[in-house]
mmCIF file of C-alpha atoms in Angstrom:
data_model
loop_
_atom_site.group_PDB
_atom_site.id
_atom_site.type_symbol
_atom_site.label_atom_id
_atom_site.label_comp_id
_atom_site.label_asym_id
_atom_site.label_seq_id
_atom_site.Cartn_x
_atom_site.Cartn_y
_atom_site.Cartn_z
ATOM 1 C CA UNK A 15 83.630 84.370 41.852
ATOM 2 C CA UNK A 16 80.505 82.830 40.484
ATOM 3 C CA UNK A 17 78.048 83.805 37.645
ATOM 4 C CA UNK A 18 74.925 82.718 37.176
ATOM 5 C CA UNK A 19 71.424 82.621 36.155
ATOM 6 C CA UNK A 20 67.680 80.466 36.662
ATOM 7 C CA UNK A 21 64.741 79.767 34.438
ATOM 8 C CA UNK A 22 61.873 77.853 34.292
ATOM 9 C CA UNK A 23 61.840 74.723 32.286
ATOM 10 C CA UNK A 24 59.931 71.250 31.437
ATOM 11 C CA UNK A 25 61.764 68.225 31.969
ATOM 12 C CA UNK A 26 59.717 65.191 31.241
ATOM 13 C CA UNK A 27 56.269 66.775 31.730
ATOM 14 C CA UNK A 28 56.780 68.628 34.468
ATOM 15 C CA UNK A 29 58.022 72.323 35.513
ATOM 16 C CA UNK A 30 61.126 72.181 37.516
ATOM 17 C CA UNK A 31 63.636 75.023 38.618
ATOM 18 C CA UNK A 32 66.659 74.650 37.606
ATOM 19 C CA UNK A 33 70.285 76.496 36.756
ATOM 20 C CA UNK A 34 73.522 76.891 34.826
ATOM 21 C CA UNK A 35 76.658 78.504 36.548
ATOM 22 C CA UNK A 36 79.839 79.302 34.943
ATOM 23 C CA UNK A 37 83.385 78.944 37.459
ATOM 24 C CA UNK A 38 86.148 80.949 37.376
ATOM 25 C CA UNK A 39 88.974 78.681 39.055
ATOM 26 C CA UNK A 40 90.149 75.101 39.301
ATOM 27 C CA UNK A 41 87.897 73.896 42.847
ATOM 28 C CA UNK A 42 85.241 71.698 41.621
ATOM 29 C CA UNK A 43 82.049 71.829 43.437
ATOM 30 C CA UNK A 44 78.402 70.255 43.608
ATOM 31 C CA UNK A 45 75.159 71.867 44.404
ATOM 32 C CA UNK A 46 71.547 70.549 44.185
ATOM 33 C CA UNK A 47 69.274 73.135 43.071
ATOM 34 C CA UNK A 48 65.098 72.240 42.268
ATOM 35 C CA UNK A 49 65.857 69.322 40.986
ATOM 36 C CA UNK A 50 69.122 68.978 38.606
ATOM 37 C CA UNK A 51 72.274 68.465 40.396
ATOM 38 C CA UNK A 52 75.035 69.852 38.940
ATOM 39 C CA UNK A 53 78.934 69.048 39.320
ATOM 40 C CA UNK A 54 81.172 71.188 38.966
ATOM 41 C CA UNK A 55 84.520 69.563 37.837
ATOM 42 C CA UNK A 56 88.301 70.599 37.482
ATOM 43 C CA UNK A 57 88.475 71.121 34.240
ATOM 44 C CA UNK A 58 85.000 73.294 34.897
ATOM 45 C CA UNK A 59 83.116 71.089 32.979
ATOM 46 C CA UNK A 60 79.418 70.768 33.595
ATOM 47 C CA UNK A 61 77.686 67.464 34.336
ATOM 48 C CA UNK A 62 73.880 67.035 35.870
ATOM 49 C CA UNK A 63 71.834 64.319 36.815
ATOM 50 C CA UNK A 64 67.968 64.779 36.885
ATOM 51 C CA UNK A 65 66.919 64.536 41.143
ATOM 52 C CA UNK A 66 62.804 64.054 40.025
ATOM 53 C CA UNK A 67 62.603 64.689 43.740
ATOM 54 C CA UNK A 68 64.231 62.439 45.097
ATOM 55 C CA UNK A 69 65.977 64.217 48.201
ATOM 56 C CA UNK A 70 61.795 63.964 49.643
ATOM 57 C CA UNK A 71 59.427 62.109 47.796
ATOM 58 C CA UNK A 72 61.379 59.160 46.236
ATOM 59 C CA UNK A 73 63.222 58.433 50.037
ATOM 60 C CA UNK A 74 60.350 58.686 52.183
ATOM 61 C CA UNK A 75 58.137 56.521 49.416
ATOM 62 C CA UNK A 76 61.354 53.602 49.677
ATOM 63 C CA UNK A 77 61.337 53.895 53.654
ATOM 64 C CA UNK A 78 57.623 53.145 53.881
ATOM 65 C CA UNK A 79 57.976 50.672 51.325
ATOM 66 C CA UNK A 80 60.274 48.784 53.194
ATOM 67 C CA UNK A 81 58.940 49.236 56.773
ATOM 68 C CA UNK A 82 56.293 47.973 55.119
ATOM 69 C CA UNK A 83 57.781 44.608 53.230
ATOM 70 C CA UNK A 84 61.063 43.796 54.434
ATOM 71 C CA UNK A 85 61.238 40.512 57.116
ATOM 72 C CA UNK A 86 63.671 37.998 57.760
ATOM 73 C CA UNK A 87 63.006 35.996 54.839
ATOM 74 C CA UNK A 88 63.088 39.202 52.029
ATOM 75 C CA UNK A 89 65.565 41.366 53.727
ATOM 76 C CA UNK A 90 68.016 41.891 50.437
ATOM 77 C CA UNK A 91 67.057 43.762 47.878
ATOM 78 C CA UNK A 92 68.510 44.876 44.092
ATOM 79 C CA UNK A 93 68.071 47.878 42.097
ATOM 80 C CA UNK A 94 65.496 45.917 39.228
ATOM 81 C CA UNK A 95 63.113 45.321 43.129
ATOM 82 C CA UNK A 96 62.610 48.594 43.334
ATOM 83 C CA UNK A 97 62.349 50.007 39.337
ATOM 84 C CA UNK A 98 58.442 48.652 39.071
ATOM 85 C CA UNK A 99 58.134 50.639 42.779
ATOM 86 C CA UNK A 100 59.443 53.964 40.580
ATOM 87 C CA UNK A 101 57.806 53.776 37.038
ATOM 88 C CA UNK A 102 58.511 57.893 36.901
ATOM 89 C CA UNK A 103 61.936 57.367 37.553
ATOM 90 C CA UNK A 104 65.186 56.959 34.679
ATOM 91 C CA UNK A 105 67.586 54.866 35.616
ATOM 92 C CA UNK A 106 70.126 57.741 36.567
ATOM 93 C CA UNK A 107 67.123 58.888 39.171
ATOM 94 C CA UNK A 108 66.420 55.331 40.217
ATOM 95 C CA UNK A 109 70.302 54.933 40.960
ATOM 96 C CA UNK A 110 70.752 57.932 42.276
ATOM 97 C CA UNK A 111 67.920 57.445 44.745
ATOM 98 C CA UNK A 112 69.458 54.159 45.648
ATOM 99 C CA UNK A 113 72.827 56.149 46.254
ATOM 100 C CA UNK A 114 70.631 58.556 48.530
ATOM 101 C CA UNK A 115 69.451 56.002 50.536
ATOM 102 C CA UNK A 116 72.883 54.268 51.259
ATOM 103 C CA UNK A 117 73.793 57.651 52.647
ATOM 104 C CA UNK A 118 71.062 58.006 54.806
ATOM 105 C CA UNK A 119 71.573 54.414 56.173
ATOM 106 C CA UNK A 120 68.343 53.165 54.969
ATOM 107 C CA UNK A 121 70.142 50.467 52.731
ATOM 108 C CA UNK A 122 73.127 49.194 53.372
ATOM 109 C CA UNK A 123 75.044 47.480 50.046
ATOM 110 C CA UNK A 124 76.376 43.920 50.317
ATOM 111 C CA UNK A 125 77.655 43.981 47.282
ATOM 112 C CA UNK A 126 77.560 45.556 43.893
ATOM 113 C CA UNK A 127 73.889 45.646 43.083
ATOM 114 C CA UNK A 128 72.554 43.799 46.048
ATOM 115 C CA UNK A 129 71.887 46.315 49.478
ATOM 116 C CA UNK A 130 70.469 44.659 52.869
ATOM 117 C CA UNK A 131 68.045 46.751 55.000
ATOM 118 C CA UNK A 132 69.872 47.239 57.799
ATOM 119 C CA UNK A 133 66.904 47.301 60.418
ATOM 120 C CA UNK A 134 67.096 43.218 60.052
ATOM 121 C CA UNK A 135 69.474 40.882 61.124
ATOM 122 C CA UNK A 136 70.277 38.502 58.070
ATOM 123 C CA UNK A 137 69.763 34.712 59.237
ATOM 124 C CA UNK A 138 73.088 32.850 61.125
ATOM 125 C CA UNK A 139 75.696 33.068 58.090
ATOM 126 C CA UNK A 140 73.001 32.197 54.986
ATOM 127 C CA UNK A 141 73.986 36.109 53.990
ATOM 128 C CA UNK A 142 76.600 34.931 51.108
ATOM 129 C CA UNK A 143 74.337 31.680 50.041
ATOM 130 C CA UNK A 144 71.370 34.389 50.235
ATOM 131 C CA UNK A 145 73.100 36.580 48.096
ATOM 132 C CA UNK A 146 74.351 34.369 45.814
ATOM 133 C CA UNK A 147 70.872 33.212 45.087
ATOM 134 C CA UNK A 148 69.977 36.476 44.011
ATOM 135 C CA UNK A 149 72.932 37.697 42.252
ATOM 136 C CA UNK A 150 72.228 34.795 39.566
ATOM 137 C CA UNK A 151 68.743 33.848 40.168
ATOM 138 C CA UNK A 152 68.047 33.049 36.548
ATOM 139 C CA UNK A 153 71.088 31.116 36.188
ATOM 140 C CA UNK A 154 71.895 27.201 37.056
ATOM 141 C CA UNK A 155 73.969 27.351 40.438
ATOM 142 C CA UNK A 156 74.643 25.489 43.245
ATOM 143 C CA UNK A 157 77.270 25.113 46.411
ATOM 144 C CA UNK A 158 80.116 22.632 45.739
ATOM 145 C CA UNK A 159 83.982 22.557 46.045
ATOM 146 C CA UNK A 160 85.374 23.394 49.385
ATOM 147 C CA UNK A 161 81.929 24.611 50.583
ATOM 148 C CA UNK A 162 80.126 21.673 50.492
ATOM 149 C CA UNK A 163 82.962 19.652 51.851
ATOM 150 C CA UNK A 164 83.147 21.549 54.505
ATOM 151 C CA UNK A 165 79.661 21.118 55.455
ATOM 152 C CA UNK A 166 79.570 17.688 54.984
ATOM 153 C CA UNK A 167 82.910 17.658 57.506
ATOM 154 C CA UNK A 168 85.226 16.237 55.203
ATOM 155 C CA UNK A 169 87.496 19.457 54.858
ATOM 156 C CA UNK A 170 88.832 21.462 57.463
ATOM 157 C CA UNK A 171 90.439 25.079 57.829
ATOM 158 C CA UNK A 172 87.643 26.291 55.275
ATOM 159 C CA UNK A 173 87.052 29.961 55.471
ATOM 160 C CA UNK A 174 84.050 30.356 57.669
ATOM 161 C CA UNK A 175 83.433 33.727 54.853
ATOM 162 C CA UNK A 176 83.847 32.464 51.707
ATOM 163 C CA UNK A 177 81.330 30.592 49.520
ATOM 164 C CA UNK A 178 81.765 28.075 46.272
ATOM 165 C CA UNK A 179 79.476 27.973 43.958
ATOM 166 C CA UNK A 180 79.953 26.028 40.737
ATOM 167 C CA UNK A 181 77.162 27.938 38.196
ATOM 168 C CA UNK A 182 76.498 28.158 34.737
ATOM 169 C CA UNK A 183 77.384 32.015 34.482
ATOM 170 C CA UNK A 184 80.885 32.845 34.329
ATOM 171 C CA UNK A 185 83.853 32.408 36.581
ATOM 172 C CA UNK A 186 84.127 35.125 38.816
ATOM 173 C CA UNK A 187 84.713 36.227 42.393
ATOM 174 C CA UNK A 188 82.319 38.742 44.400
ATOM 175 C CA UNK A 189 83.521 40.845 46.983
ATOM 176 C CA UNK A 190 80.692 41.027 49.696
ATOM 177 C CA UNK A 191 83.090 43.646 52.109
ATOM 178 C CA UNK A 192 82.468 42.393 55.611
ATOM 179 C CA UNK A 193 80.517 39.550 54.938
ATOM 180 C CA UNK A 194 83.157 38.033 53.068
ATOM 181 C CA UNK A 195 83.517 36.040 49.372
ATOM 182 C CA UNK A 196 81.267 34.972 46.739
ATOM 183 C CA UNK A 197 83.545 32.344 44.078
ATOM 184 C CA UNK A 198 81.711 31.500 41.077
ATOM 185 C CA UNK A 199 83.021 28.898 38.930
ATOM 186 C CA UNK A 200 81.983 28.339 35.438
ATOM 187 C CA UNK A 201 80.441 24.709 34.742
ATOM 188 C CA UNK A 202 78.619 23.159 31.718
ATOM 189 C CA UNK A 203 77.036 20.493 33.326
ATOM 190 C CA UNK A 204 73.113 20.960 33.054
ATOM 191 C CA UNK A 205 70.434 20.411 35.878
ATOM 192 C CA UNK A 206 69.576 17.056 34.254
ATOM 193 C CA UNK A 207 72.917 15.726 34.158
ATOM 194 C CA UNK A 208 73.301 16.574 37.504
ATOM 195 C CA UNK A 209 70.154 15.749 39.369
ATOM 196 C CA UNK A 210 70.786 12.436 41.461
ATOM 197 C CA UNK A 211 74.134 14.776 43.164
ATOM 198 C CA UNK A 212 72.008 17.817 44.410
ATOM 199 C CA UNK A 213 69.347 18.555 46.949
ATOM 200 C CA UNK A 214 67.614 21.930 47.462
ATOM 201 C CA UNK A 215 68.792 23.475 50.072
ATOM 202 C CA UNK A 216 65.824 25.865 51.485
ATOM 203 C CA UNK A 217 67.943 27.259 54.112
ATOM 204 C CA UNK A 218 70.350 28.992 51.672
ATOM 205 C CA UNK A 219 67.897 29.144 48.730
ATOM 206 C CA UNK A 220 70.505 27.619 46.777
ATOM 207 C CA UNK A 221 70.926 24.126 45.240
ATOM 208 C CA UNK A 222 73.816 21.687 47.302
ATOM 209 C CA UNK A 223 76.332 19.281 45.729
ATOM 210 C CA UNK A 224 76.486 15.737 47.458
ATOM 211 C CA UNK A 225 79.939 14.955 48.594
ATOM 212 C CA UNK A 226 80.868 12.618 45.056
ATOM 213 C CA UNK A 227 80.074 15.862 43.149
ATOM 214 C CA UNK A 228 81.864 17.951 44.803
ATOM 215 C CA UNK A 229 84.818 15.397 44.817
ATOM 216 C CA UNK A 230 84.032 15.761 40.885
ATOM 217 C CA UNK A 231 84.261 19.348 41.077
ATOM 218 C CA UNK A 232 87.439 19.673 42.939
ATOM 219 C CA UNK A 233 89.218 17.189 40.490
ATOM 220 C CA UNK A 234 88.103 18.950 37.308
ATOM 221 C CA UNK A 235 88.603 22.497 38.751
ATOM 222 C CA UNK A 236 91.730 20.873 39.587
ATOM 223 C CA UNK A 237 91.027 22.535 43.589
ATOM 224 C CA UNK A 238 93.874 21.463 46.408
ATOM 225 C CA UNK A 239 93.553 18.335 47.638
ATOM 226 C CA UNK A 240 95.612 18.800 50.961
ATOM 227 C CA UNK A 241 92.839 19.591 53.156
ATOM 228 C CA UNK A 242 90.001 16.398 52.306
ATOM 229 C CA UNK A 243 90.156 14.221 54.848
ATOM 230 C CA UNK A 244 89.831 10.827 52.740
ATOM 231 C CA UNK A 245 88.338 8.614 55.426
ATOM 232 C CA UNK A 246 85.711 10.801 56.127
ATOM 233 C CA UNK A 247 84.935 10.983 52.462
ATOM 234 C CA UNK A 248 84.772 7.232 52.172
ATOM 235 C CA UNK A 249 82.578 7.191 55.094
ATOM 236 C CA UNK A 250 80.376 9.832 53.267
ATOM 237 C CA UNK A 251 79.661 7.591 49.914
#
């Protein structure tokens, strides 16, 4: 049996309806009610996240915005995109307005923190290098190891969904679901150092390891060698 009661309240500047119930067994629930959601647990414990709206306004606001913006070159997008778009939104309303959205199939998440509008096709496998780029936009990266080997042709049996970055973040491997693998891995090495081995890559918005720096790379990340074809490296220097 349930108990409760409503009142009228200001939560940051504005009046809002909202309510407190009380449970009497074990089945937890959820409800939204005029703007607080509250959640109803096993152990009939209370928790609440402000809504600000977001079930109307806030969805139909992100739809128009990206009708309005999204093409085939901007067609991934991460929570700190649409923050400026929401000023009058906390983070808890901004992310729950981005978990709104995924339900409703107007975003569609590649990965954690990066979501794809679904209504465009992402270019011919640049999704991962695409994604990449964005994941660690502020940070030194570019594709090496196996990857670049394997477009250069001088590896084979490559996975055609995996990608190898080395970057100057940490070590670490993103799960993109469908789309496949993102492998970071850690290197000190400095753009300067560097330089006369890479070439921007435009298509995959990411930087590109000739095939002597990715040799490099494979030796001091101490990679397999089984699968480099050596002639077709020598043919490649």
């Amino acid at each position: 049996m349930w108990y409760f009661r409503t009142w009228r309240g200001s939560i940051s500047g504005s009046n809002v309806e909202y309510a407190i119930y009380s449970i009497t067994n074990g089945i937890g629930h959820a409800l939204i009610v005029s703007g607080i959601r509250f959640c109803l647990t096993e152990s009939n414990k209370i928790r609440y996240f402000l809504c600000s709206e977001v079930s109307v306004t806030g969805i139909k606001k992100l739809r128009h915005l990206l009708e309005s913006l999204a093409n085939e070159d901007q067609y991934l997008f991460g929570k700190a995109d649409f923050a400026p778009v929401f000023p009058e939104l906390s983070p808890a309303a901004l992310k729950m307005l981005i978990s709104r959205s995924v339900s409703d199939g107007l975003l569609d998440p590649v990965c954690r923190g990066i979501y794809r509008y679904p209504r465009l096709s992402p270019p011919h496998g640049l999704l991962l290098c695409h994604t990449a780029s964005k994941l660690r936009a502020g940070t030194f990266n570019y594709i090496s190891l196996e990857s670049a080997l394997s477009d250069a042709g001088v590896i084979s049996q490559m996975p055609i969904q995996w990608l190898t970055l080395m970057s100057g973040g940490r070590s670490g491997k993103i799960s993109c679901g469908k789309w496949g693998t993102i492998e970071f891995v850690h290197t000190g090495k400095t753009p300067v150092q560097l330089a006369p081995d890479l070439v921007y890559d435009g298509r995959c918005r990411l930087w590109r390891a000739s095939v002597s720096l990715a040799m490099r790379d494979m030796r001091s990340c101490r990679r397999s060698m089984d699968l480099v074809d050596r002639e077709a490296v020598d043919e490649s220097l």
